[in-house]
Short mmCIF file of C-alpha atoms and ligand atoms in Angstrom, two decimals:
data_model
loop_
_atom_site.label_atom_id
_atom_site.label_comp_id
_atom_site.label_asym_id
_atom_site.label_seq_id
_atom_site.Cartn_x
_atom_site.Cartn_y
_atom_site.Cartn_z
CA MET A 1 -8.99 7.18 -23.20
CA LYS A 2 -9.78 8.86 -19.90
CA ALA A 3 -7.20 8.69 -17.07
CA VAL A 4 -6.61 10.24 -13.69
CA CYS A 5 -3.61 12.42 -14.04
CA TRP A 6 -1.37 14.16 -11.48
CA HIS A 7 -0.79 17.90 -12.02
CA GLY A 8 0.79 18.85 -8.73
CA ALA A 9 0.14 18.75 -5.01
CA ASN A 10 -3.64 18.30 -4.41
CA ASP A 11 -4.35 18.58 -8.10
CA VAL A 12 -5.56 15.44 -9.91
CA ARG A 13 -7.62 15.72 -13.05
CA VAL A 14 -9.40 13.32 -15.39
CA ASP A 15 -7.68 13.93 -18.74
CA THR A 16 -8.05 12.45 -22.28
CA VAL A 17 -4.80 10.77 -23.13
CA PRO A 18 -3.53 8.36 -25.80
CA ASP A 19 -4.46 4.66 -25.35
CA PRO A 20 -1.57 2.42 -24.20
CA LYS A 21 0.05 0.09 -26.73
CA ILE A 22 1.96 -3.16 -26.56
CA LEU A 23 5.68 -2.12 -26.43
CA ASN A 24 7.21 -5.55 -25.61
CA PRO A 25 6.23 -9.14 -26.36
CA ARG A 26 5.77 -9.72 -22.62
CA ASP A 27 3.16 -6.89 -22.31
CA ALA A 28 -0.62 -7.12 -22.00
CA ILE A 29 -3.28 -4.41 -22.26
CA ILE A 30 -6.00 -4.46 -19.63
CA LYS A 31 -9.42 -2.85 -20.02
CA ILE A 32 -9.86 -1.71 -16.40
CA THR A 33 -13.18 -2.54 -14.64
CA SER A 34 -12.21 -1.54 -11.06
CA THR A 35 -9.46 0.52 -9.60
CA ALA A 36 -8.84 1.90 -6.14
CA ILE A 37 -7.26 4.94 -4.47
CA CYS A 38 -4.56 3.91 -1.94
CA GLY A 39 -2.92 5.59 1.03
CA SER A 40 0.25 5.48 -1.13
CA ASP A 41 -1.43 7.65 -3.72
CA LEU A 42 -1.89 10.20 -0.95
CA HIS A 43 1.92 10.57 -0.75
CA LEU A 44 1.84 11.63 -4.38
CA TYR A 45 -1.21 13.77 -3.86
CA ASP A 46 0.48 15.47 -0.88
CA GLY A 47 3.46 16.21 -3.10
CA PHE A 48 5.84 14.07 -1.05
CA ILE A 49 7.35 12.24 -3.99
CA PRO A 50 9.55 14.63 -6.05
CA THR A 51 9.93 12.53 -9.30
CA MET A 52 6.36 13.11 -10.52
CA LYS A 53 5.67 15.01 -13.67
CA SER A 54 2.57 16.89 -14.61
CA GLY A 55 0.29 14.59 -16.64
CA ASP A 56 1.54 11.33 -15.03
CA ILE A 57 -1.25 8.69 -14.82
CA LEU A 58 -2.04 7.61 -11.33
CA GLY A 59 -3.10 4.31 -9.79
CA HIS A 60 -1.57 0.97 -8.74
CA GLU A 61 -4.63 -1.00 -7.60
CA PHE A 62 -6.46 -2.23 -10.64
CA MET A 63 -8.08 -5.12 -12.37
CA GLY A 64 -9.96 -5.86 -15.54
CA GLU A 65 -10.14 -7.78 -18.73
CA VAL A 66 -7.23 -8.70 -21.05
CA VAL A 67 -7.86 -7.09 -24.45
CA GLU A 68 -4.44 -7.36 -26.13
CA LEU A 69 -1.47 -9.61 -25.67
CA GLY A 70 2.13 -9.53 -26.59
CA SER A 71 3.41 -12.62 -28.46
CA ALA A 72 5.29 -14.01 -25.36
CA VAL A 73 2.40 -14.04 -22.88
CA LYS A 74 0.97 -17.57 -22.74
CA ASN A 75 -0.41 -17.75 -19.25
CA VAL A 76 -3.59 -15.74 -19.91
CA GLN A 77 -5.91 -15.26 -22.97
CA ILE A 78 -7.68 -12.39 -24.41
CA GLY A 79 -11.05 -12.05 -22.49
CA ASP A 80 -9.62 -13.29 -19.21
CA ARG A 81 -10.52 -11.39 -16.09
CA VAL A 82 -7.25 -10.61 -14.20
CA VAL A 83 -5.91 -8.84 -11.11
CA VAL A 84 -2.63 -6.88 -11.51
CA PRO A 85 -0.09 -6.77 -8.65
CA PHE A 86 1.15 -3.24 -8.02
CA THR A 87 4.78 -4.28 -8.08
CA ILE A 88 6.27 -5.04 -11.52
CA SER A 89 8.55 -8.04 -11.48
CA CYS A 90 10.44 -9.87 -14.25
CA GLY A 91 10.32 -13.32 -12.61
CA ASN A 92 13.91 -14.16 -13.63
CA CYS A 93 16.36 -12.06 -11.70
CA PHE A 94 18.25 -12.88 -8.45
CA PHE A 95 15.50 -11.25 -6.32
CA CYS A 96 12.38 -12.63 -8.12
CA GLN A 97 13.95 -16.07 -7.90
CA ARG A 98 14.24 -15.60 -4.15
CA ASP A 99 10.55 -14.65 -3.81
CA LEU A 100 11.54 -10.95 -3.22
CA TRP A 101 9.41 -9.65 -6.02
CA SER A 102 9.19 -6.00 -5.00
CA LEU A 103 12.98 -5.88 -5.26
CA CYS A 104 13.11 -7.02 -8.88
CA ASP A 105 16.25 -5.85 -10.65
CA ASN A 106 14.78 -5.62 -14.10
CA SER A 107 11.62 -3.64 -13.85
CA ASN A 108 12.83 -0.15 -13.03
CA PRO A 109 14.32 1.55 -16.07
CA ASN A 110 15.01 4.65 -13.87
CA GLY A 111 16.74 2.58 -11.17
CA TRP A 112 19.72 4.99 -11.13
CA ILE A 113 17.64 7.64 -9.24
CA ALA A 114 16.85 5.23 -6.38
CA GLU A 115 20.43 3.89 -6.55
CA LYS A 116 21.74 7.39 -5.93
CA MET A 117 19.48 7.83 -2.94
CA TYR A 118 19.37 4.36 -1.45
CA GLY A 119 22.35 2.52 -2.91
CA HIS A 120 20.11 0.11 -4.74
CA SER A 121 16.86 0.25 -6.68
CA PRO A 122 13.57 -1.46 -5.78
CA ALA A 123 11.22 -2.77 -8.48
CA GLY A 124 9.13 -0.52 -10.73
CA LEU A 125 5.56 0.29 -9.63
CA PHE A 126 2.56 1.30 -11.60
CA GLY A 127 1.63 4.97 -11.35
CA TYR A 128 4.27 5.81 -8.80
CA SER A 129 6.63 8.40 -10.21
CA HIS A 130 9.66 8.29 -12.41
CA MET A 131 11.93 7.17 -9.67
CA LEU A 132 9.99 3.87 -9.63
CA GLY A 133 9.84 3.34 -13.35
CA GLY A 134 7.58 6.06 -14.67
CA TYR A 135 4.90 3.49 -15.54
CA ALA A 136 1.40 4.80 -16.37
CA GLY A 137 -0.97 3.73 -13.65
CA GLY A 138 -4.33 2.02 -13.61
CA GLN A 139 -6.73 4.78 -12.59
CA ALA A 140 -7.67 4.84 -16.26
CA GLU A 141 -9.77 2.97 -18.87
CA TYR A 142 -6.81 0.90 -20.05
CA ALA A 143 -3.32 0.13 -18.82
CA ARG A 144 -0.22 -1.61 -20.24
CA VAL A 145 1.06 -4.33 -17.97
CA PRO A 146 4.75 -5.26 -18.50
CA PHE A 147 5.89 -8.81 -17.61
CA ALA A 148 2.22 -9.83 -17.93
CA ASP A 149 3.45 -13.51 -18.18
CA VAL A 150 4.63 -13.17 -14.58
CA GLY A 151 2.21 -10.84 -12.78
CA LEU A 152 -1.30 -11.44 -13.99
CA LEU A 153 -3.64 -13.47 -11.79
CA LYS A 154 -6.64 -14.95 -13.56
CA ILE A 155 -9.83 -14.73 -11.51
CA PRO A 156 -12.19 -17.63 -11.41
CA ASP A 157 -15.84 -17.05 -12.20
CA GLY A 158 -18.22 -16.24 -9.41
CA LEU A 159 -16.10 -13.62 -7.56
CA ALA A 160 -17.09 -10.03 -7.86
CA ASP A 161 -14.39 -7.35 -8.62
CA GLU A 162 -14.86 -5.93 -5.11
CA GLN A 163 -13.78 -9.35 -3.54
CA VAL A 164 -10.60 -9.68 -5.45
CA LEU A 165 -9.47 -6.13 -6.31
CA PHE A 166 -7.44 -5.69 -3.12
CA LEU A 167 -5.26 -8.71 -3.98
CA THR A 168 -3.41 -6.07 -6.06
CA ASP A 169 -2.06 -4.43 -2.92
CA ILE A 170 -3.69 -3.77 0.45
CA PHE A 171 -4.69 -7.35 1.39
CA PRO A 172 -1.16 -8.72 0.65
CA THR A 173 0.33 -5.68 2.26
CA GLY A 174 -1.66 -6.15 5.47
CA TYR A 175 -0.94 -9.84 5.36
CA MET A 176 2.81 -9.50 4.81
CA ALA A 177 3.00 -6.93 7.51
CA ALA A 178 1.29 -9.36 9.94
CA GLU A 179 3.68 -12.17 8.83
CA ASN A 180 6.55 -9.88 9.51
CA CYS A 181 5.37 -9.70 13.15
CA ASN A 182 6.42 -13.40 13.54
CA ILE A 183 3.28 -14.08 15.56
CA GLN A 184 3.48 -16.85 18.16
CA PRO A 185 0.50 -18.39 20.05
CA GLY A 186 -0.81 -16.00 22.69
CA ASP A 187 0.76 -12.89 21.12
CA THR A 188 -0.61 -9.44 21.28
CA VAL A 189 -0.18 -7.35 18.21
CA ALA A 190 -0.63 -3.55 18.20
CA VAL A 191 -1.48 -1.96 14.87
CA TRP A 192 -1.01 1.82 14.33
CA GLY A 193 -3.32 3.18 11.69
CA CYS A 194 -6.87 1.86 10.81
CA GLY A 195 -6.78 2.84 7.19
CA PRO A 196 -7.36 0.16 4.63
CA VAL A 197 -3.91 -1.35 5.13
CA GLY A 198 -4.35 -1.35 8.93
CA GLN A 199 -7.74 -3.06 8.54
CA PHE A 200 -6.15 -5.92 6.45
CA ALA A 201 -3.26 -6.04 8.94
CA ILE A 202 -5.70 -6.62 11.82
CA LYS A 203 -7.58 -9.42 10.06
CA SER A 204 -4.38 -11.02 8.93
CA ALA A 205 -2.94 -10.93 12.38
CA TYR A 206 -5.78 -13.01 13.63
CA MET A 207 -5.48 -15.36 10.59
CA LEU A 208 -1.78 -15.88 11.56
CA GLY A 209 -2.64 -16.78 15.19
CA ALA A 210 -2.63 -13.56 17.20
CA HIS A 211 -4.36 -13.84 20.50
CA ARG A 212 -5.17 -10.11 20.80
CA VAL A 213 -4.98 -7.20 18.32
CA ILE A 214 -5.04 -3.64 19.61
CA ALA A 215 -5.69 -0.99 16.98
CA ILE A 216 -4.79 2.67 17.16
CA ASP A 217 -6.16 5.67 15.19
CA ARG A 218 -8.11 8.79 15.81
CA ILE A 219 -10.89 8.54 13.23
CA PRO A 220 -14.05 7.17 14.88
CA GLU A 221 -15.40 5.25 11.95
CA ARG A 222 -12.02 3.60 11.25
CA LEU A 223 -11.77 2.57 14.93
CA GLN A 224 -15.28 1.22 14.71
CA MET A 225 -14.49 -0.80 11.66
CA ALA A 226 -11.42 -2.21 13.43
CA LYS A 227 -13.56 -3.16 16.34
CA GLU A 228 -16.57 -4.54 14.48
CA GLN A 229 -14.97 -6.08 11.38
CA GLY A 230 -11.52 -6.79 12.77
CA LYS A 231 -12.49 -7.76 16.34
CA ALA A 232 -9.73 -5.51 17.62
CA GLU A 233 -9.60 -3.64 20.86
CA VAL A 234 -9.17 0.03 19.94
CA LEU A 235 -7.33 3.14 21.23
CA ASN A 236 -7.93 6.70 20.11
CA TYR A 237 -4.55 8.35 20.22
CA GLU A 238 -6.12 11.78 20.68
CA GLU A 239 -7.80 10.58 23.79
CA VAL A 240 -5.28 8.40 25.55
CA ASP A 241 -1.54 8.14 26.03
CA VAL A 242 -0.97 5.28 23.60
CA GLY A 243 2.29 4.09 25.31
CA GLU A 244 0.76 4.09 28.72
CA ALA A 245 -2.47 2.44 27.57
CA LEU A 246 -0.57 -0.38 25.84
CA LYS A 247 1.56 -1.02 28.85
CA GLU A 248 -1.53 -1.19 31.07
CA MET A 249 -3.30 -3.60 28.68
CA THR A 250 -0.27 -5.96 28.55
CA GLY A 251 0.54 -6.30 32.19
CA GLY A 252 3.29 -3.66 31.92
CA ARG A 253 5.30 -5.65 29.32
CA GLY A 254 4.20 -4.08 26.04
CA PRO A 255 2.84 -5.74 22.88
CA ASP A 256 4.79 -8.64 21.40
CA ALA A 257 4.69 -7.02 17.95
CA CYS A 258 4.00 -3.46 16.83
CA LEU A 259 2.91 -2.84 13.25
CA ASP A 260 3.01 0.64 11.60
CA ALA A 261 0.31 0.97 8.98
CA VAL A 262 0.63 4.74 8.98
CA GLY A 263 3.78 5.73 7.16
CA MET A 264 4.83 9.15 6.20
CA GLU A 265 1.52 10.85 6.86
CA ALA A 266 2.21 11.53 10.53
CA HIS A 267 5.81 12.31 10.19
CA GLY A 268 8.07 15.26 10.34
CA THR A 269 9.96 13.88 7.39
CA ASP A 270 12.38 15.64 5.28
CA ALA A 271 11.95 12.87 2.73
CA MET A 272 14.28 13.39 -0.17
CA ALA A 273 15.09 16.89 0.92
CA PHE A 274 18.19 16.81 -1.15
CA TYR A 275 16.05 17.16 -4.21
CA ASP A 276 15.47 20.91 -4.52
CA LYS A 277 12.02 20.37 -5.80
CA ALA A 278 11.13 18.23 -2.79
CA LYS A 279 12.32 20.99 -0.44
CA GLN A 280 9.46 23.11 -1.63
CA ALA A 281 6.88 20.35 -1.84
CA VAL A 282 7.46 18.50 1.49
CA ARG A 283 5.79 20.06 4.45
CA LEU A 284 7.52 19.61 7.71
CA GLU A 285 5.16 18.41 10.36
CA THR A 286 7.48 17.81 13.26
CA ASP A 287 4.96 18.64 15.97
CA ARG A 288 2.47 15.92 14.96
CA PRO A 289 2.43 12.61 16.83
CA THR A 290 4.48 10.03 15.00
CA ALA A 291 3.43 6.43 14.80
CA LEU A 292 6.94 5.03 14.20
CA ARG A 293 8.44 6.64 17.30
CA GLN A 294 5.59 5.28 19.44
CA VAL A 295 5.97 1.87 17.86
CA LEU A 296 9.60 1.62 18.86
CA VAL A 297 9.06 2.80 22.47
CA ALA A 298 5.86 0.67 23.04
CA CYS A 299 7.14 -2.59 21.75
CA ARG A 300 8.14 -5.11 24.35
CA LYS A 301 11.78 -6.13 24.91
CA GLY A 302 12.73 -8.61 22.20
CA GLY A 303 9.64 -7.80 20.23
CA ASN A 304 9.00 -7.54 16.47
CA VAL A 305 8.47 -4.31 14.61
CA SER A 306 6.76 -4.45 11.26
CA LEU A 307 6.43 -1.44 8.94
CA ALA A 308 3.88 -1.47 6.20
CA GLY A 309 3.57 2.30 6.10
CA VAL A 310 5.72 3.86 3.40
CA TYR A 311 8.83 5.88 4.17
CA GLY A 312 11.12 7.76 1.81
CA GLY A 313 14.29 9.69 2.32
CA PHE A 314 15.35 10.57 5.84
CA LEU A 315 13.47 10.49 9.13
CA ASP A 316 14.58 12.54 12.06
CA LYS A 317 14.70 11.61 15.76
CA VAL A 318 13.94 7.95 15.46
CA PRO A 319 14.65 6.40 18.87
CA MET A 320 17.22 3.94 17.70
CA GLY A 321 18.38 3.59 21.31
CA ALA A 322 15.05 2.04 22.26
CA ALA A 323 15.22 -0.32 19.36
CA PHE A 324 18.86 -1.31 20.12
CA ASN A 325 18.55 -1.65 23.89
CA LYS A 326 15.31 -3.65 23.67
CA GLY A 327 16.76 -5.97 21.02
CA LEU A 328 13.90 -5.37 18.59
CA THR A 329 13.64 -7.12 15.24
CA PHE A 330 12.58 -4.89 12.28
CA LYS A 331 10.96 -6.01 9.06
CA MET A 332 9.60 -3.73 6.37
CA GLY A 333 9.31 -2.87 2.71
CA GLN A 334 7.09 -2.81 -0.34
CA THR A 335 5.02 -5.91 -0.45
CA HIS A 336 6.10 -8.90 -2.44
CA VAL A 337 2.54 -9.05 -3.89
CA HIS A 338 3.32 -11.96 -6.28
CA ARG A 339 4.13 -14.18 -3.28
CA TYR A 340 0.62 -13.77 -1.84
CA LEU A 341 -1.68 -13.66 -4.89
CA ARG A 342 -2.64 -17.34 -4.99
CA PRO A 343 -2.70 -18.11 -1.26
CA LEU A 344 -4.87 -15.08 -0.52
CA LEU A 345 -7.16 -15.75 -3.43
CA GLU A 346 -7.67 -19.11 -1.85
CA ARG A 347 -8.62 -17.49 1.39
CA VAL A 348 -11.24 -15.33 -0.51
CA GLN A 349 -12.55 -18.39 -2.32
CA ASN A 350 -13.00 -20.50 0.69
CA GLY A 351 -14.91 -17.69 2.45
CA GLU A 352 -12.35 -16.96 5.09
CA ILE A 353 -12.41 -13.20 4.27
CA ASP A 354 -14.50 -10.93 2.00
CA PRO A 355 -12.10 -8.04 1.29
CA SER A 356 -14.94 -5.81 0.10
CA PHE A 357 -15.70 -4.93 3.79
CA VAL A 358 -13.31 -2.05 3.55
CA ILE A 359 -15.08 -0.23 0.66
CA THR A 360 -17.06 2.84 1.66
CA HIS A 361 -17.29 4.63 -1.71
CA LYS A 362 -17.82 3.54 -5.31
CA MET A 363 -17.48 6.26 -7.90
CA SER A 364 -17.05 6.80 -11.65
CA LEU A 365 -13.55 7.46 -12.86
CA GLU A 366 -14.69 11.15 -13.59
CA ASP A 367 -15.26 11.58 -9.90
CA ALA A 368 -11.64 10.71 -8.97
CA PRO A 369 -10.75 14.31 -7.87
CA LYS A 370 -13.55 14.19 -5.38
CA GLY A 371 -12.51 10.68 -4.35
CA TYR A 372 -8.90 11.86 -3.59
CA GLU A 373 -10.21 14.85 -1.64
CA ILE A 374 -12.57 12.82 0.67
CA PHE A 375 -10.01 10.02 1.10
CA LYS A 376 -7.22 12.38 2.01
CA HIS A 377 -9.33 14.41 4.48
CA LYS A 378 -11.36 11.46 5.85
CA LYS A 379 -14.51 13.24 4.88
CA ASP A 380 -17.92 11.57 4.41
CA ASN A 381 -16.76 8.60 6.58
CA CYS A 382 -14.41 7.63 3.68
CA ILE A 383 -12.26 4.59 4.28
CA LYS A 384 -11.70 3.12 0.74
CA VAL A 385 -12.64 4.48 -2.69
CA VAL A 386 -13.13 2.26 -5.69
CA LEU A 387 -13.43 3.87 -9.07
CA LYS A 388 -15.30 2.29 -11.94
CA PRO A 389 -14.02 3.40 -15.37
P1 NAD B 401 -4.61 5.93 5.05
O1 NAD B 401 -4.02 7.16 4.97
O2 NAD B 401 -6.06 5.71 4.69
O3 NAD B 401 -4.45 5.36 6.61
C1 NAD B 401 -3.57 5.83 7.54
C2 NAD B 401 -4.25 5.89 8.87
O4 NAD B 401 -3.26 6.24 9.85
C3 NAD B 401 -5.31 6.93 8.96
O5 NAD B 401 -6.56 6.39 9.37
C4 NAD B 401 -4.79 7.95 9.98
O6 NAD B 401 -5.81 8.52 10.77
C5 NAD B 401 -3.91 7.06 10.85
N1 NAD B 401 -2.83 7.71 11.61
C6 NAD B 401 -2.17 8.86 11.33
N2 NAD B 401 -1.26 9.17 12.30
C7 NAD B 401 -1.38 8.13 13.20
C8 NAD B 401 -0.73 7.93 14.46
N3 NAD B 401 0.19 8.66 14.90
N4 NAD B 401 -1.15 6.81 15.13
C9 NAD B 401 -2.07 6.00 14.71
N5 NAD B 401 -2.72 6.22 13.55
C10 NAD B 401 -2.37 7.29 12.80
O7 NAD B 401 -3.69 4.91 4.24
P2 NAD B 401 -3.65 3.32 3.96
O8 NAD B 401 -4.19 3.11 2.57
O9 NAD B 401 -4.23 2.49 5.02
O10 NAD B 401 -2.07 3.12 3.87
C11 NAD B 401 -1.31 3.16 5.08
C12 NAD B 401 0.20 3.20 4.78
O11 NAD B 401 0.59 1.97 4.13
C13 NAD B 401 0.59 4.35 3.85
O12 NAD B 401 1.80 4.83 4.24
C14 NAD B 401 0.75 3.58 2.53
O13 NAD B 401 1.65 4.30 1.65
C15 NAD B 401 1.25 2.36 2.98
N6 NAD B 401 1.28 1.18 2.00
C16 NAD B 401 2.38 0.44 2.00
C17 NAD B 401 2.45 -0.62 1.13
C18 NAD B 401 3.59 -1.46 1.04
O14 NAD B 401 3.91 -2.15 0.09
N7 NAD B 401 4.38 -1.63 2.09
C19 NAD B 401 1.36 -0.83 0.26
C20 NAD B 401 0.22 -0.06 0.35
C21 NAD B 401 0.24 1.00 1.24
ZN1 ZN B 402 -1.70 0.77 -2.73
#
């Protein structure tokens, strides 16, 4: 089959690779009909994640048709159209039982790497390096889905791929990030980053009762989408002092909640620098504006800080004094996608939201290298790329 493979920083290629096979009775094989490129894929593309190997298949936002099933999978049938959550979860462990799916104890066979770095291992993810399980991703014609009896969401007839594809990741991610803001009536939520995740965070903040959403970015078309689709007030961080502007807009008090939908992109991070390989791969960008630092300083006293943006390794010069002295509450992490699949599918079905608003580019799988390039550099007004194998 054809698959999008990582060959190093800024080097993805469409290779011919062996078809996936059922390895476990709980597996399914999915023939992929739609798959997207995510801001998280850019961390791999940038070379920020050291445990990638040349030839690894990328992609964690995908859906398609069930074409083969292990003997233990009873919840779906061959021919069903399904969405696949990006986090892989067993459904039975301490964490899955507590609705903490992205912290599953049984889905990361290489958990020892993360344990060494972080003390504990999170769940395995599709297409996201050997540290997170080494699973082949879904930017391909077919993919093997482990624990298919737990993760697969069957899609009812009448919904297009584009309306449900983002249940795999960015819609639940924006939604959980907004939930983590603990929004109260009358609240103002500030969202850093108007990429796909930020766009869903803005919409979700309103769904969860925010009175005002203020969105921050520098890319005009992303700010415009936040304004038109998301009904947010917007700030261009290259044009205004974000901290001052937010103070002014909130009567000097600051936003009630601050949500970081940027992550490592903007940071002087020495993520995983104790891996020699990473030392070469990670560029230090200490002079760039950093969303997280602004978030902590801008948030009002007693406010909530929600991090959807991905961080790895260490982060320098985080103003913990601001966080401590203002009594901030922090929530963060990989999304517990399984928790949100059905409730958010319902919101799509009843017409509350059409997640396809975020798509700016549809391309063939063969065009993936171009897709990565324009998405990374925000060329051609690119906000979200969907690939059609
Ligand atoms: P993206 O790269 O398209 O969007 C990031 C946006 O942030 C860009 O529009 C960029 O211009 C903007 N930005 C950069 N620096 C900024 C700053 N200082 N202030 C304000 N805006 C700034 O990516 P995306 O797909 O929207 O993903 C965003 C983040 O969410 C990434 O870190 C991604 O890894 C993460 N993510 C997390 C999860 C999760 O489970 N928590 C899931 C999916 C994605
Ligand atoms: Zn993603």
